[in-house]
Coordinates of C-alpha atoms in Angstrom, one line a residue:
T184 CA 0.0 0.0 0.0
V185 CA 1.0 3.6 -0.3
I186 CA 1.2 4.0 3.5
A187 CA 3.5 1.0 3.9
E188 CA 5.7 2.3 1.0
Q189 CA 6.0 5.7 2.6
M190 CA 6.7 4.3 6.0
A191 CA 9.4 2.1 4.6
W192 CA 11.3 5.1 3.2
I193 CA 11.1 7.1 6.4
T194 CA 12.0 4.1 8.5
A195 CA 15.1 3.7 6.3
W196 CA 15.9 7.4 7.0
R197 CA 15.4 6.9 10.7
I198 CA 17.7 3.8 10.8
D199 CA 20.6 5.8 9.5
R200 CA 19.9 9.2 11.1
Y201 CA 18.6 7.9 14.4
A202 CA 19.8 4.3 15.1
R203 CA 23.2 4.8 13.5
G204 CA 23.7 8.3 14.8
S205 CA 24.4 10.2 11.6
M206 CA 21.9 12.8 12.6
L207 CA 24.4 14.4 15.1
K208 CA 26.6 15.7 12.2
T209 CA 23.8 17.0 10.0
P210 CA 23.1 20.7 9.5
F211 CA 19.4 20.3 10.3
Y212 CA 20.2 18.9 13.8
Q213 CA 23.0 21.4 14.5
R214 CA 20.9 24.4 13.6
A215 CA 17.9 23.2 15.5
T216 CA 16.9 25.5 18.4
N217 CA 17.1 24.4 22.0
T218 CA 16.8 27.7 23.9
E219 CA 13.8 26.5 26.0
A220 CA 14.9 23.0 26.8
L221 CA 15.5 23.7 30.5
P222 CA 12.4 23.9 32.7
A223 CA 13.0 27.5 33.9
A224 CA 13.4 28.8 30.4
R225 CA 10.4 26.8 29.2
K226 CA 8.2 28.1 32.0
A227 CA 9.3 31.7 31.3
A228 CA 8.4 31.3 27.6
E229 CA 5.1 29.8 28.5
V230 CA 4.3 32.8 30.8
I231 CA 5.0 35.2 28.0
R232 CA 2.7 33.2 25.6
D233 CA -0.1 33.2 28.2
K234 CA 0.2 37.0 28.7
E235 CA -0.2 37.5 24.9
Q236 CA -3.3 35.2 25.0
E237 CA -4.8 37.3 27.8
K238 CA -4.5 40.4 25.6
V239 CA -6.4 38.6 22.9
L240 CA -9.1 37.5 25.3
S241 CA -9.5 41.1 26.4
A242 CA -9.7 42.4 22.8
R243 CA -12.4 39.8 22.1
Q244 CA -14.5 41.1 25.0
N245 CA -14.2 44.6 23.6
Q246 CA -15.2 43.3 20.1
I247 CA -18.3 41.7 21.6
A248 CA -19.2 44.7 23.6
N249 CA -18.9 47.1 20.6
Q250 CA -20.8 44.8 18.2
P251 CA -24.4 45.8 17.5
P252 CA -26.7 43.1 18.9
D253 CA -28.5 42.6 15.5
R254 CA -25.2 42.0 13.8
M255 CA -23.6 39.6 16.3
D256 CA -23.6 36.7 13.8
E257 CA -21.2 38.8 11.6
L258 CA -18.6 39.2 14.3
V259 CA -15.2 37.6 13.6
L260 CA -13.2 37.4 16.8
Q261 CA -9.5 38.2 16.9
P262 CA -7.5 34.9 16.5
G263 CA -5.7 33.6 19.5
V264 CA -2.0 32.8 20.1
K265 CA -1.0 29.4 19.0
D266 CA -0.7 26.7 21.7
F267 CA 2.6 26.8 23.6
D268 CA 5.4 25.0 21.7
P269 CA 8.8 25.4 23.4
K270 CA 11.9 25.8 21.3
M271 CA 13.6 22.5 22.2
D272 CA 14.0 20.8 18.8
Q273 CA 17.4 19.4 19.5
T274 CA 16.3 17.7 22.7
Q275 CA 13.2 16.3 21.0
L276 CA 15.2 14.9 18.1
F277 CA 18.0 13.5 20.4
D278 CA 15.5 11.7 22.6
A279 CA 13.6 10.5 19.5
A280 CA 16.8 9.0 18.2
K281 CA 17.4 7.2 21.5
E282 CA 13.9 5.8 21.5
F283 CA 14.0 4.6 17.9
G284 CA 17.5 3.1 18.4
K285 CA 16.2 1.0 21.3
D286 CA 13.2 -0.2 19.4
Y287 CA 15.3 -0.9 16.3
H288 CA 17.8 -3.0 18.3
D289 CA 15.0 -4.8 20.2
G290 CA 15.9 -3.0 23.4
Y291 CA 13.8 -2.3 26.4
R292 CA 12.9 1.4 26.9
I293 CA 13.3 2.3 30.6
P294 CA 10.6 4.8 31.6
D295 CA 11.9 8.3 32.0
N296 CA 9.3 9.5 34.5
L297 CA 6.3 8.5 36.6
A298 CA 3.7 9.4 33.9
Q299 CA 5.5 7.2 31.4
L300 CA 5.8 4.3 33.8
V301 CA 2.1 4.3 34.7
L302 CA 0.6 5.2 31.3
D303 CA 3.0 3.7 28.8
T304 CA 4.2 0.6 30.7
V305 CA 1.6 -0.5 33.2
L306 CA -1.5 0.3 31.1
Q307 CA 0.0 -0.5 27.7
P308 CA -1.2 -4.2 27.6
V309 CA -4.8 -3.0 28.4
I310 CA -4.7 -0.6 25.5
F311 CA -3.4 -3.2 23.1
V312 CA -6.3 -5.5 24.1
L313 CA -8.6 -3.0 22.5
N314 CA -7.3 -3.7 19.0
T315 CA -6.5 -6.6 16.8
D316 CA -3.3 -5.2 15.3
D317 CA -0.4 -7.7 15.1
E318 CA 2.3 -5.4 16.6
A319 CA 5.0 -8.0 16.2
Q320 CA 4.2 -8.5 12.5
E321 CA 4.1 -4.7 11.9
Y322 CA 7.5 -4.3 13.6
R323 CA 9.1 -7.0 11.5
R324 CA 7.7 -5.7 8.3
M325 CA 8.6 -2.1 8.9
K326 CA 12.1 -3.0 10.0
R327 CA 12.6 -5.3 7.0
D328 CA 11.3 -2.8 4.5
G329 CA 13.3 0.0 6.0
E330 CA 16.5 -1.9 6.1
A331 CA 16.1 -2.8 2.4
R332 CA 16.1 0.9 1.5
V333 CA 18.9 2.3 3.7
A334 CA 21.6 1.7 1.2
V335 CA 19.5 3.5 -1.4
L336 CA 19.2 6.7 0.7
F337 CA 22.7 6.4 2.2
P338 CA 25.1 4.8 -0.3
D339 CA 28.5 3.5 0.7
A340 CA 30.1 6.1 -1.6
G341 CA 28.7 8.9 0.7
E342 CA 25.8 11.2 0.6
A343 CA 27.4 13.5 -1.9
S344 CA 27.4 10.7 -4.5
N345 CA 23.6 10.8 -4.9
A346 CA 22.8 14.3 -3.7
E347 CA 21.2 15.3 -7.0
Q348 CA 19.6 11.9 -7.7
P349 CA 16.0 10.9 -6.6
A350 CA 17.2 9.0 -3.5
G351 CA 19.4 11.9 -2.4
L352 CA 16.5 14.3 -2.9
V353 CA 14.3 12.1 -0.8
R354 CA 16.9 12.1 1.9
A355 CA 17.1 15.9 1.7
L356 CA 13.3 16.0 1.9
F357 CA 13.4 14.1 5.2
D358 CA 16.3 16.1 6.5
D359 CA 15.1 19.6 5.8
Q360 CA 11.3 19.5 5.1
V361 CA 9.5 16.6 6.7
H362 CA 8.7 17.1 10.4
D363 CA 9.0 13.9 12.4
S364 CA 5.8 14.4 14.4
R365 CA 6.5 11.6 16.8
A366 CA 9.7 13.4 18.0
W367 CA 7.5 16.4 18.9
F368 CA 3.9 15.4 19.6
M369 CA 2.9 15.8 23.3
Y370 CA 6.6 15.9 24.3
A371 CA 6.4 19.3 26.0
A372 CA 3.3 18.4 27.9
L373 CA 4.3 14.9 29.0
G374 CA 8.1 15.0 29.0
T375 CA 8.0 12.0 26.7
R376 CA 6.5 10.9 23.4
E377 CA 2.9 9.9 22.7
M378 CA 1.8 6.9 24.7
W379 CA 0.9 3.4 23.5
T380 CA 2.6 3.6 20.2
G381 CA 6.0 3.8 18.6
Y382 CA 8.0 4.2 15.4
F383 CA 7.3 0.7 14.2
R384 CA 3.5 0.9 14.1
Y385 CA 1.2 1.7 11.1
R386 CA -1.2 4.5 12.0
M387 CA -4.9 4.1 11.6
I388 CA -6.0 6.7 9.1
Y389 CA -9.6 7.8 8.5
F390 CA -10.9 9.5 5.4
S391 CA -14.7 10.0 5.3
E392 CA -16.1 6.5 5.6
R393 CA -12.8 4.8 4.7
C394 CA -10.2 3.5 7.2
S395 CA -6.7 2.0 6.7
K396 CA -7.4 -0.8 9.1
P397 CA -10.3 -3.3 9.4
L398 CA -12.5 -1.4 11.9
S399 CA -16.2 -1.3 11.5
P400 CA -19.1 0.1 13.6
L401 CA -21.3 -2.3 15.4
V402 CA -25.0 -1.4 15.1
L403 CA -27.9 -3.1 16.9
A404 CA -31.5 -2.0 16.1
G405 CA -30.2 1.1 14.4
D406 CA -28.1 2.3 17.3
L407 CA -24.4 2.5 17.3
V408 CA -23.3 0.8 20.5
G409 CA -19.6 0.2 20.0
F410 CA -17.0 -0.9 17.5
A411 CA -16.0 -4.3 16.3
T412 CA -12.8 -5.4 14.7
V413 CA -12.8 -8.7 12.7
T414 CA -9.9 -11.2 13.0
A415 CA -9.5 -14.9 12.3
G416 CA -13.1 -16.1 12.7
V417 CA -14.1 -14.0 15.7
V418 CA -15.5 -10.6 16.4
L419 CA -14.3 -8.6 19.3
S420 CA -17.0 -6.2 20.4
F421 CA -16.4 -3.2 22.7
R422 CA -19.2 -1.2 24.2
Q423 CA -19.8 1.3 27.0
K424 CA -21.1 -0.4 30.2
R425 CA -24.3 0.9 31.7
L426 CA -23.3 2.9 34.7
T427 CA -25.8 4.3 37.2
G428 CA -25.9 7.1 39.7
K429 CA -22.7 9.0 40.4
L430 CA -20.7 6.6 38.3
A431 CA -22.8 7.5 35.3
G432 CA -22.3 11.2 35.9
L433 CA -18.6 10.7 36.1
A434 CA -18.6 8.7 32.9
A435 CA -20.3 11.5 31.0
T436 CA -17.3 13.7 31.9
G437 CA -14.7 11.2 30.9
A438 CA -13.6 10.7 34.5
V439 CA -14.8 7.0 34.4
R440 CA -14.6 4.8 31.3
S441 CA -15.8 1.2 31.5
L442 CA -16.0 -1.2 28.6
E443 CA -17.7 -4.5 28.1
V444 CA -15.8 -6.9 25.8
A445 CA -17.7 -9.6 24.0
V446 CA -16.0 -12.3 21.8
L447 CA -18.4 -13.5 19.2
D448 CA -18.2 -16.3 16.6
K449 CA -18.1 -14.5 13.2
I450 CA -20.4 -17.1 11.5
T451 CA -23.0 -17.9 14.2
G452 CA -22.9 -14.6 16.1
E453 CA -22.9 -16.6 19.4
A454 CA -20.7 -15.5 22.3
L455 CA -17.6 -17.6 22.8
P456 CA -16.7 -18.8 26.3
E457 CA -13.8 -16.9 28.0
L458 CA -10.5 -18.9 28.3

């Protein structure tokens, strides 16, 4: 598929740049900013951002107050300041390279903080229960496909030897234009990368009613009650449990989430006994 082909090429790039460490000598890494990597500098920058947002909120109130009531639907409020994004690109790239290197060499990633220990280590098996992806198969495929392309992007004769050729231009695209979102996403908020995933997983991509993985809605009597993924003769059905009283109130806010899991025979529709 197109997704698998694209992932193979960027995995090849990551193998050399991240796992083999060639990133450290590249211009894109050396010119990356890192002025807000330390907590104190990051906090100071966030305070400045928040003050600018407060000015925007005040300006919006003035806009609303000065807008004629009969023309309120025409009001376009002043745009806000973008979400805080600290300048710590070098730190994010360096830590991403360490993470990818450990995964690539089949190493165990030691949790960096308490949040990572609880969310990404203790709860990870629970999250993986809620899908039918073959993580081991995806890992092997992405690693194999990436390794097959490393020599194309990074020839033995050196990067200058193919700099003007298609492979060299793809390498330059990854170096200078493509943003490795896993190196950045949620890093500032959590002090680590996005939970329950990694560099050797195919993302589930939605477009309108289409999906890149075999996930389908489960509908009973016209009501959407959960989702089912089909695998090897069984259907795994997940639906929200009925909660009453205070628990139901908490569930509505997202504070409590409780799922029922049913394993059904794909042909008969009958529930299968738990092992």
